[in-house]
Coordinates of C-alpha atoms and ligand atoms in Angstrom, one line a residue:
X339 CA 27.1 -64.4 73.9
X340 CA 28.6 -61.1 74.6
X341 CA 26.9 -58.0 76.2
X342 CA 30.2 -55.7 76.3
X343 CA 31.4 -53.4 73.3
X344 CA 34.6 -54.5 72.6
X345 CA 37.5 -51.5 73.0
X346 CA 37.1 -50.8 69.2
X347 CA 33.2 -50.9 69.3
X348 CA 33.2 -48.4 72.3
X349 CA 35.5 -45.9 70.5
X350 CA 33.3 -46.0 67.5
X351 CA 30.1 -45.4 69.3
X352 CA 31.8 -42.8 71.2
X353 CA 33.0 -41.4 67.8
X354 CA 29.6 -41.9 65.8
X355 CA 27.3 -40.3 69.2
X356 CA 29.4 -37.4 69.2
X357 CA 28.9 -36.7 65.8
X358 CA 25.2 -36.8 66.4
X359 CA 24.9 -34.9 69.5
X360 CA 26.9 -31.9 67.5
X361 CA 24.4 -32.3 64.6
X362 CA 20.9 -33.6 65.9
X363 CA 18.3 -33.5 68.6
X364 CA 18.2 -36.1 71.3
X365 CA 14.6 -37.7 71.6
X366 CA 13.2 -36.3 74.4
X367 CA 12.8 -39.1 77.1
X368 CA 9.6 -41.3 76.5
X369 CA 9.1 -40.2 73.0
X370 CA 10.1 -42.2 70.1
X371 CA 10.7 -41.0 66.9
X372 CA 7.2 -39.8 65.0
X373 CA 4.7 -42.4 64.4
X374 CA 4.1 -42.9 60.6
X375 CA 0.4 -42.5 61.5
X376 CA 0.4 -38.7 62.2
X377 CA -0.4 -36.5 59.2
X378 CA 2.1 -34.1 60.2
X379 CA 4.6 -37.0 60.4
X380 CA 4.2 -37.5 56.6
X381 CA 4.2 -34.0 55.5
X382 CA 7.8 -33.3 54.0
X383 CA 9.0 -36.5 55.6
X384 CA 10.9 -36.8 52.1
X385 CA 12.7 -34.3 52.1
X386 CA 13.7 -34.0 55.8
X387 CA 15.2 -37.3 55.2
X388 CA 16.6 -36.3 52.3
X389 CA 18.4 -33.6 53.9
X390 CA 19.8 -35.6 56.9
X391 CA 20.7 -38.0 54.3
X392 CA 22.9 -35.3 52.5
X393 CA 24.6 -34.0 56.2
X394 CA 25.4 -37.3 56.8
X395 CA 27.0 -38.3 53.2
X396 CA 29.0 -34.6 53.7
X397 CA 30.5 -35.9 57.3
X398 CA 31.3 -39.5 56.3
X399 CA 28.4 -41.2 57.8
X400 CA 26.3 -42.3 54.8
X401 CA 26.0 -46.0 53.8
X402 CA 29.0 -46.7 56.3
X403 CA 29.2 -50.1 55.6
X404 CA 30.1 -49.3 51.9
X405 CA 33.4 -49.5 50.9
X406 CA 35.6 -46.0 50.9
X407 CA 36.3 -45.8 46.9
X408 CA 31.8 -45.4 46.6
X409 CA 31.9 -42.8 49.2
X410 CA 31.3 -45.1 52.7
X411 CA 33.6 -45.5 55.0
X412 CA 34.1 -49.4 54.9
X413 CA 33.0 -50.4 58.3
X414 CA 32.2 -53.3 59.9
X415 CA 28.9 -54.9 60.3
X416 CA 29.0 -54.4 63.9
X417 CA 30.1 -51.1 63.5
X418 CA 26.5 -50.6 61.4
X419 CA 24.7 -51.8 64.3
X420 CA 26.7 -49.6 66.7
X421 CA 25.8 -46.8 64.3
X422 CA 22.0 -48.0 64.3
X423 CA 21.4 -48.4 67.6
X424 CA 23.1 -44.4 68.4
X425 CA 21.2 -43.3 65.3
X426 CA 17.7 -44.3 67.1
X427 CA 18.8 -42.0 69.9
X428 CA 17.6 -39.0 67.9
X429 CA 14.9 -37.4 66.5
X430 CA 15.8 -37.8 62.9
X431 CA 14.0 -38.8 60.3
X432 CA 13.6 -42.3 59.1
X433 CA 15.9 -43.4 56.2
X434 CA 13.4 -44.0 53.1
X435 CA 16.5 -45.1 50.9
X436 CA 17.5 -48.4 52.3
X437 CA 16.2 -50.4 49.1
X438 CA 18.8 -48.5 46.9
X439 CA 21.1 -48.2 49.8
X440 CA 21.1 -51.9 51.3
X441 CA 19.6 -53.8 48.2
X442 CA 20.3 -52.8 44.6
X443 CA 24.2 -50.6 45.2
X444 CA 25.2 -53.6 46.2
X445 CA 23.9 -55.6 43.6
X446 CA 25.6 -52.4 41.7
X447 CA 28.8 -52.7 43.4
X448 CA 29.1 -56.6 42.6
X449 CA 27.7 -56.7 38.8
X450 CA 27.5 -53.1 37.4
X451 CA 30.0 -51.7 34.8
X452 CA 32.3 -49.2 36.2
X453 CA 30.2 -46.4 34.1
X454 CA 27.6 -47.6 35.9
X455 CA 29.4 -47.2 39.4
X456 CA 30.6 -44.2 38.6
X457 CA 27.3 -43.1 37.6
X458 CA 24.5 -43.8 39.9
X459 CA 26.4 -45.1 43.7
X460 CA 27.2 -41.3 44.4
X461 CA 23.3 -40.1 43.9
X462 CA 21.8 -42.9 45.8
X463 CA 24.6 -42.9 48.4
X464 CA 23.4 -39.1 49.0
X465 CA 19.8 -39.8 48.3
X466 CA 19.8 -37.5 45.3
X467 CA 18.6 -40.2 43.4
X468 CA 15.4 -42.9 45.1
X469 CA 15.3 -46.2 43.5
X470 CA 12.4 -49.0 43.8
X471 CA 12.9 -53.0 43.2
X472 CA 10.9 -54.3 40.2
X473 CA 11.3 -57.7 40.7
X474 CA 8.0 -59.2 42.5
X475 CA 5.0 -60.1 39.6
X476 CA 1.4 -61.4 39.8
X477 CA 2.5 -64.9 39.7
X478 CA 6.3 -64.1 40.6
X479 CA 6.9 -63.6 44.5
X480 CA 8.2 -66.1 46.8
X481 CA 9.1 -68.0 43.6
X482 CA 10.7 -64.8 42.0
X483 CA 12.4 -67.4 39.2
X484 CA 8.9 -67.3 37.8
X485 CA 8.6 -63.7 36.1
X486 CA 7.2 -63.1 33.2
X487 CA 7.8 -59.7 31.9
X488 CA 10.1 -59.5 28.7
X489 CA 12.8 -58.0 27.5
X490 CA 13.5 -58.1 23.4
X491 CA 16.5 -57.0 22.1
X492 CA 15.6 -54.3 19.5
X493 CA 19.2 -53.0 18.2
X494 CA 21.2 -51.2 20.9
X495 CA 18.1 -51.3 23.4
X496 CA 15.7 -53.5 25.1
X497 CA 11.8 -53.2 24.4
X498 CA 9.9 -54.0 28.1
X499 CA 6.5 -55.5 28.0
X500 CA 4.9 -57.2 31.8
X501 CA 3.7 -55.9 34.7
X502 CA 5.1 -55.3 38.3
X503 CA 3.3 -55.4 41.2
X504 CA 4.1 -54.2 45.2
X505 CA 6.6 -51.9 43.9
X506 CA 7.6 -50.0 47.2
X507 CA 8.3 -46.4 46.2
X508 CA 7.7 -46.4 42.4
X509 CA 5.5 -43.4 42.8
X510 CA 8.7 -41.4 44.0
X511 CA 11.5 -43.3 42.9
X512 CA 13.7 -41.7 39.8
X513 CA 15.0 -45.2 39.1
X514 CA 14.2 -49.4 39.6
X515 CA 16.5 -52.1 39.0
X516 CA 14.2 -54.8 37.3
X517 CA 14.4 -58.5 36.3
X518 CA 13.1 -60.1 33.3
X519 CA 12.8 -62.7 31.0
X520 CA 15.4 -63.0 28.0
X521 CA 15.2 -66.5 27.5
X522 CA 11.8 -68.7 27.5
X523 CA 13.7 -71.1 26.2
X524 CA 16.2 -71.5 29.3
X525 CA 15.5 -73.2 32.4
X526 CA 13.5 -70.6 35.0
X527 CA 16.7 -69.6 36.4
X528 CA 18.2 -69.0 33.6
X529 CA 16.9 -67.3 31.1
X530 CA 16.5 -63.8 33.7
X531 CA 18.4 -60.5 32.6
X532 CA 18.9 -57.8 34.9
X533 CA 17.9 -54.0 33.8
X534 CA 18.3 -50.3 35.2
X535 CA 15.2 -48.7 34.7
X536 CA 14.2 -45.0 34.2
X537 CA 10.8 -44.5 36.2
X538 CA 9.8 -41.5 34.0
X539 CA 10.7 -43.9 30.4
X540 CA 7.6 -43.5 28.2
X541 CA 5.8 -46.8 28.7
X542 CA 5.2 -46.9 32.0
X543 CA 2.6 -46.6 33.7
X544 CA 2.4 -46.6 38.1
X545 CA -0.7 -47.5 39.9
X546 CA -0.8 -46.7 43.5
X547 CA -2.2 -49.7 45.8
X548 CA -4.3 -48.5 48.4
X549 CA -3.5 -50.7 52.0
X550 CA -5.4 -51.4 54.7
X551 CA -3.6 -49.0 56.9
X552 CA -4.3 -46.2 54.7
X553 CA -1.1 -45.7 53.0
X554 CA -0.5 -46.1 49.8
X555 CA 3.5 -47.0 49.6
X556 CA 3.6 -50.0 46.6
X557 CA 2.3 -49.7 43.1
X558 CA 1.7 -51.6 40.5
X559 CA 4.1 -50.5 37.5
X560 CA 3.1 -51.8 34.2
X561 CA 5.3 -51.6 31.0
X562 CA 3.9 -51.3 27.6
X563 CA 7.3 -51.3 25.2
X564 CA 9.3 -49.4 27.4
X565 CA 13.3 -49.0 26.0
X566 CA 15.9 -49.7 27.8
X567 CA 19.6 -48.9 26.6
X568 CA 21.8 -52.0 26.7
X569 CA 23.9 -50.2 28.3
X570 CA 21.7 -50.0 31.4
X571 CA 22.3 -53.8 31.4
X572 CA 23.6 -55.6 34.7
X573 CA 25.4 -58.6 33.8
X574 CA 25.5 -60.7 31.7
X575 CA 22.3 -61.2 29.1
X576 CA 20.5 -64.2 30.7
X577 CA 22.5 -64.0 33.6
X578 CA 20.3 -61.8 36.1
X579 CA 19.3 -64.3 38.4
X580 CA 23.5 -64.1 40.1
X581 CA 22.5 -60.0 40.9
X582 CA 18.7 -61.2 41.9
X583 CA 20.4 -63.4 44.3
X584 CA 22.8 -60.9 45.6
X585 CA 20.5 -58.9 45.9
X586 CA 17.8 -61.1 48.0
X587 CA 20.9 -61.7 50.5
X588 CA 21.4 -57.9 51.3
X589 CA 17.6 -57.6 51.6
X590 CA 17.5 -60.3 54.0
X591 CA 20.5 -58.5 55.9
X592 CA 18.4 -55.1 55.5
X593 CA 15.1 -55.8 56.4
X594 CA 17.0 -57.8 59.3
X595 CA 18.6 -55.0 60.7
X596 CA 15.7 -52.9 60.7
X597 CA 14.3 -52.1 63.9
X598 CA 10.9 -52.5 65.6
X599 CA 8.2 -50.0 64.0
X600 CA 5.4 -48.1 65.9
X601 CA 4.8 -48.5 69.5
X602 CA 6.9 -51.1 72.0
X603 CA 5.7 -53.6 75.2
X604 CA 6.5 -50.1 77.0
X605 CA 3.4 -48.2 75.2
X606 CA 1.2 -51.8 76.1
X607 CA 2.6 -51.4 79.6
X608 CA 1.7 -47.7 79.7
X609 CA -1.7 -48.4 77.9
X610 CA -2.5 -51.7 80.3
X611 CA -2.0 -49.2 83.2
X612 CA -4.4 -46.4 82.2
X613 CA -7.1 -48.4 81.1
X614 CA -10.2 -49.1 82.9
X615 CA -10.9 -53.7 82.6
X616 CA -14.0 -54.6 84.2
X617 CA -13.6 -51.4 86.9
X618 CA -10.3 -51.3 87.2
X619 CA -7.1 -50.2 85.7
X620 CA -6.3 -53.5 83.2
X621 CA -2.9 -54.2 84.0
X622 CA -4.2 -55.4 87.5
X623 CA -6.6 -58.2 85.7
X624 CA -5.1 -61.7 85.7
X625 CA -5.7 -62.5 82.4
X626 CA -3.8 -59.3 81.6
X627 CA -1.2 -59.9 82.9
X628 CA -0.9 -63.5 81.9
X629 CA -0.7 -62.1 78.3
X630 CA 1.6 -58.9 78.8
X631 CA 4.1 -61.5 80.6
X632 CA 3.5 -63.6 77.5
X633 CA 4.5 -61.1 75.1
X634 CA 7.4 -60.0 77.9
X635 CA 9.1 -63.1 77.6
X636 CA 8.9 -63.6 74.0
X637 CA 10.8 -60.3 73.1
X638 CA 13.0 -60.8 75.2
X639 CA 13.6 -64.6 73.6
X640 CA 14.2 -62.2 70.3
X641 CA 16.3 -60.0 72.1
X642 CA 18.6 -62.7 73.4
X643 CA 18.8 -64.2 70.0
X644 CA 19.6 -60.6 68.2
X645 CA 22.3 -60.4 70.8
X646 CA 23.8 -64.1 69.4
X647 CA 23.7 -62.5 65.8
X648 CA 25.4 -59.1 67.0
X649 CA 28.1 -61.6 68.9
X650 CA 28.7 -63.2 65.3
X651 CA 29.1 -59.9 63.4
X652 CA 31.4 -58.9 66.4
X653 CA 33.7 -61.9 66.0
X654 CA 33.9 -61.3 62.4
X655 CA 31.8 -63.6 61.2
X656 CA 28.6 -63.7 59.3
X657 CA 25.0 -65.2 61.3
X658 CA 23.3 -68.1 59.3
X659 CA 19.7 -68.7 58.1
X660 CA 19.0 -69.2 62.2
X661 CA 18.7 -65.5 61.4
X662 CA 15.8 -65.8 59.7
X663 CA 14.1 -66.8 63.4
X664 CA 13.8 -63.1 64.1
X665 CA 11.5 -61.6 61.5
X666 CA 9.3 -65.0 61.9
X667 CA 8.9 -64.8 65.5
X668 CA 9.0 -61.0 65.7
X669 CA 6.0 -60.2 63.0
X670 CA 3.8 -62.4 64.5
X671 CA 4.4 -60.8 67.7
X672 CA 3.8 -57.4 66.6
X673 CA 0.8 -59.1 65.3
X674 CA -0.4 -60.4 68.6
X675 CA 0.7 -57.4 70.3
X676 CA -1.4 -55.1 68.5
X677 CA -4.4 -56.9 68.1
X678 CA -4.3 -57.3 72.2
X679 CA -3.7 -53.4 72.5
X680 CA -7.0 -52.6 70.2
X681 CA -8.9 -55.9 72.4
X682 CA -7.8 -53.4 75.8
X683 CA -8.6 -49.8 74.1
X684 CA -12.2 -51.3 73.9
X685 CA -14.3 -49.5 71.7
X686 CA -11.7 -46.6 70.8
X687 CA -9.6 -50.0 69.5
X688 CA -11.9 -49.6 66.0
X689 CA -10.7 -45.9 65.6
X690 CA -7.8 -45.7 63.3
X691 CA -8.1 -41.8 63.1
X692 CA -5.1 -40.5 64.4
X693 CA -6.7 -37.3 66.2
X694 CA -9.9 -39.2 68.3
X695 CA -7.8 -42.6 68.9
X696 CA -5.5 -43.1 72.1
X697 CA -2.0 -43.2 71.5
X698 CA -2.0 -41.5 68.1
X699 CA -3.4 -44.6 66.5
X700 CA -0.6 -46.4 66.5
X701 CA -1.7 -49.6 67.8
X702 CA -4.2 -49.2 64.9
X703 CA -1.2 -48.6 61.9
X704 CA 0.7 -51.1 63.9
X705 CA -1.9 -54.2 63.7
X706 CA -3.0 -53.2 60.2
X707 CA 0.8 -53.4 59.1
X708 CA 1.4 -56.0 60.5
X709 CA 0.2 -58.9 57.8
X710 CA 2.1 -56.8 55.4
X711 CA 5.5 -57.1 57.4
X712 CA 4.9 -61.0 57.3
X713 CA 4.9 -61.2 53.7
X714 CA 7.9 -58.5 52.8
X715 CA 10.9 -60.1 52.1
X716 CA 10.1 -63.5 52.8
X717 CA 6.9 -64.9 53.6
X718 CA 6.7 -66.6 57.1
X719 CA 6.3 -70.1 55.1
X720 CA 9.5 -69.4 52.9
X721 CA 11.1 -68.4 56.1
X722 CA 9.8 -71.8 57.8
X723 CA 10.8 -73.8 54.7
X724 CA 14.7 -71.8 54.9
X725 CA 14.8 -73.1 59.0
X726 CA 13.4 -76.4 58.2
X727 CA 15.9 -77.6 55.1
X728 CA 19.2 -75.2 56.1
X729 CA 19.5 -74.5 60.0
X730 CA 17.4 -78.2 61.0
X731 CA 18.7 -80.2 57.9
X732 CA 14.9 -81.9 57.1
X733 CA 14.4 -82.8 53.5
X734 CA 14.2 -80.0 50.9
X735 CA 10.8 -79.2 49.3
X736 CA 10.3 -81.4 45.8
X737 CA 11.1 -78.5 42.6
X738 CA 9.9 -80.1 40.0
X739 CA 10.1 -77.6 37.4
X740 CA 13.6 -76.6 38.2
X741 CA 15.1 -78.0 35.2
X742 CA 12.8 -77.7 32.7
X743 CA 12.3 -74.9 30.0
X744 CA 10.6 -71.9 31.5
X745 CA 8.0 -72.3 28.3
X746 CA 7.5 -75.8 29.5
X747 CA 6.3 -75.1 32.8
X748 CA 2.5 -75.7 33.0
X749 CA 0.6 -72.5 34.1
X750 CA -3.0 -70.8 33.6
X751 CA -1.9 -68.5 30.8
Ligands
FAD540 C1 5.1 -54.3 52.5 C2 5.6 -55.0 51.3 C3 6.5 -54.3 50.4 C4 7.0 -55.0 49.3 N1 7.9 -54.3 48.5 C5 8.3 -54.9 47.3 C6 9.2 -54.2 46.4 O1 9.5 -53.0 46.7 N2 9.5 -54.7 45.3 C7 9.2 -56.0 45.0 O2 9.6 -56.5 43.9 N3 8.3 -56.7 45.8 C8 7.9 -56.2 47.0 N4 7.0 -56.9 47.8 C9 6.6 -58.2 47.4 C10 7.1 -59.3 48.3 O3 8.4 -59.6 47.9 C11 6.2 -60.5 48.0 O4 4.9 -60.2 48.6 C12 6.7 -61.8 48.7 O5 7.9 -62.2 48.0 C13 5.6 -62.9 48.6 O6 5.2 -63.1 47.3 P1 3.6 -63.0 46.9 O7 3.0 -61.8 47.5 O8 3.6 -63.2 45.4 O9 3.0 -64.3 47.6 P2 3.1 -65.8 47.0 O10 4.5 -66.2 46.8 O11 2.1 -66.0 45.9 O12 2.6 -66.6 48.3 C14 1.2 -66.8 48.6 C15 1.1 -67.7 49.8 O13 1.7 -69.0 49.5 C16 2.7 -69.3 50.4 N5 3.8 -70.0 49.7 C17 4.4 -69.7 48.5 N6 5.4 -70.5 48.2 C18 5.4 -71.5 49.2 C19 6.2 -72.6 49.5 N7 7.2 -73.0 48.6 N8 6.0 -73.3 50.6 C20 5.0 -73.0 51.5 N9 4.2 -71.9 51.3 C21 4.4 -71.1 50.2 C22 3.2 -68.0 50.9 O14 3.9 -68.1 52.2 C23 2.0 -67.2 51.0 O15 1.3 -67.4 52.2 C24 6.5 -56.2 49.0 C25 5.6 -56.9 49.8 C26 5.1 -56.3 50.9 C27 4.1 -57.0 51.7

């Protein structure tokens, strides 16, 4: 493991923070960037990030890890961490575009025609253009292979009939990349074609889902006959599932990357030390302490390990599914961490109203989050099952409908 940039890595971060400091505010010390909580936090939080979006794609420092001839500038991994980590310095807003960005141009990039290149990477690179992943169904999540919307070729277009369902964005997205089923006839694998997908084609339909944390950021998207050209085709016909798989990788790599959301073991510090616990401040109970060290001790197990993956990219090579040990030890703990917050704010813990509750209520958006960030991209028993058979070499699971014709597969319907 190694702490130190290397020469190269300090130059860059020298490079990339002196671009920021010319065209951003510093977070003021203590403050982190706005909790999603706060109304006020929300209100044009589009098109702020929009607009940073658009500054940075004008200086170079959009999507740097995408290659120069889309508009990146071809860096390094490492060199996107680097960028990260002096990006959270400021008070910016957060990027809203990283499923286009992270997940589907790449899966553009690797499959798409060069009209389609040429097309849509420049409008997502700059955030002109939002885009949403229609891939996840009713009975099609961790087991994606098992969609069931259709695609029928009608002349020089598609007809689209299914439904969609945690659709992050479709409410604001111009576009989704979908997958779905060509060939019932094929095994499940096979059999999947991959589409670009107007949102405003006639057809669909987007229902917002209302979550338990009060925001309402997935959908279901339901498609009654909607046409796609063939020429919005990615692939092959009955070939999707190579761009669903590229895909799933990036998201992995995306959603890994992401940092922490909400409040840290600093704000649980800082809350543990100005509460009262049985008539004194909490952070002075036993118990207390017992469990802050507990959660102490753990992030910093997480941190250690991050710093093994950033030591990979550094060398130049890729981590492996061990990287999968972050997000299942980290949403838990973010789990834990906020349900033990709301136990020490007492009976203020029940308040999620951002104005009465301590804190802005973000111990309350943080623990209601939290089950959500378990599932999303990669349950925590996928992510078990992905340690178990590929990083401890146990026995793979028994697929027993792997071969056979998806039409053969017993289900309810
Ligand atoms: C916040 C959030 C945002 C999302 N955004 C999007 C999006 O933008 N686009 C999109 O397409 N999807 C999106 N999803 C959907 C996400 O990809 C799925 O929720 C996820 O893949 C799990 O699928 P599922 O919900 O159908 O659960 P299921 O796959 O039905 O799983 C149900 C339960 O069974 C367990 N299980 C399933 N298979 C196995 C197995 N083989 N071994 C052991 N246990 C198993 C699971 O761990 C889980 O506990 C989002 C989800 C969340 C929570």
């Amino acid at each position: 493991m190694d702490f130190n940039d290397t020469p190269e890595e300090a130059a860059f971060r020298q490079e990339a923070r002196s671009w920021l400091e010319a065209n951003a505010e510093p977070l003021a010390p203590g403050k982190r960037r706005a909790a999603p909580t706060a109304v006020e936090a929300r209100k044009g939080l589009l098109e702020r990030a929009r607009a940073w979006q658009a500054k940075k794609a004008d200086a170079g420092w959009a999507c740097i890890t995408w290659p120069k001839e889309y508009g990146g500038r071809g860096a390094s991994s490492i060199q996107n961490v680097i960028w990260n980590q002096e990006e959270a310095k400021f008070d910016v807003p957060p990027n809203l575009f990283s499923i286009g960005q992270g997940m589907l141009a790449p899966t553009i990039m690797a499959h798409g025609t060069p009209a389609q290149k040429e097309r849509y990477l420049e409008k997502i690179l700059r955030a002109d253009e939002i885009w949403c992943q229609l891939f996840s169904e009713p009975a099609a999540g961790s087991d994606l292979a098992g969609l069931r919307t259709t695609a029928v070729k009608d002349g020089d277009e598609w007809v689209v009939n299914g439904q969609k369902i945690w659709t992050s964005g479709a409410h604001y997205s111009d576009r989704g990349m979908m997958v779905t089923r060509t060939d019932p006839s094929a095994k499940k694998h096979a059999g999947i074609t991959y589409f670009i997908v107007d949102m405003d084609s006639p057809g669909i339909e987007i229902r917002p889902i209302r979550q338990i944390n009060g925001s309402s950021d997935f959908n279901e998207v339901f498609f009654n006959d909607v046409r796609i050209p063939d020429e919005n085709r990615v692939g092959a016909v009955n070939d999707g599932w190579r761009g669903a798989i590229t895909r799933l990788m990036n998201e992995r790599a995306t959603i890994g990357s992401a940092g922490g959301f909400g409040a840290g073991i600093g704000d649980l510090l800082k809350l543990a030390r100005e509460t009262e616990w049985n008539g004194r401040p909490a952070i002075e109970d036993p118990a207390v302490r017992q469990r802050l060290a507990d959660f102490y001790v753990k992030l910093k197990g997480l941190e250690y390990t991050g710093y093994r993956a950033l030591t990979a990219l550094s060398r130049g090579t890729t981590p492996g599914p061990e990287n999968s040990i972050g997000k299942m030890v980290g949403a838990v703990l973010r789990q834990e961490m906020s349900a033990f917050a709301l136990e020490l704010e007492g009976a203020a813990g029940v308040m999620t109203d951002a104005s009465v509750s301590p804190l802005e209520g973000v111990w309350q958006f943080s623990y209601l989050s939290s089950p959500g960030i378990r599932l999303a991209g990669g349950t925590d028993e996928i992510l078990h099952n992905i340690v178990a058979e590929r990083v401890l070499g146990l026995p793979g699971e028994p697929r027993i409908d792997k071969d056979l014709a998806f039409q053969e597969i017993p289900s309810g319907r």
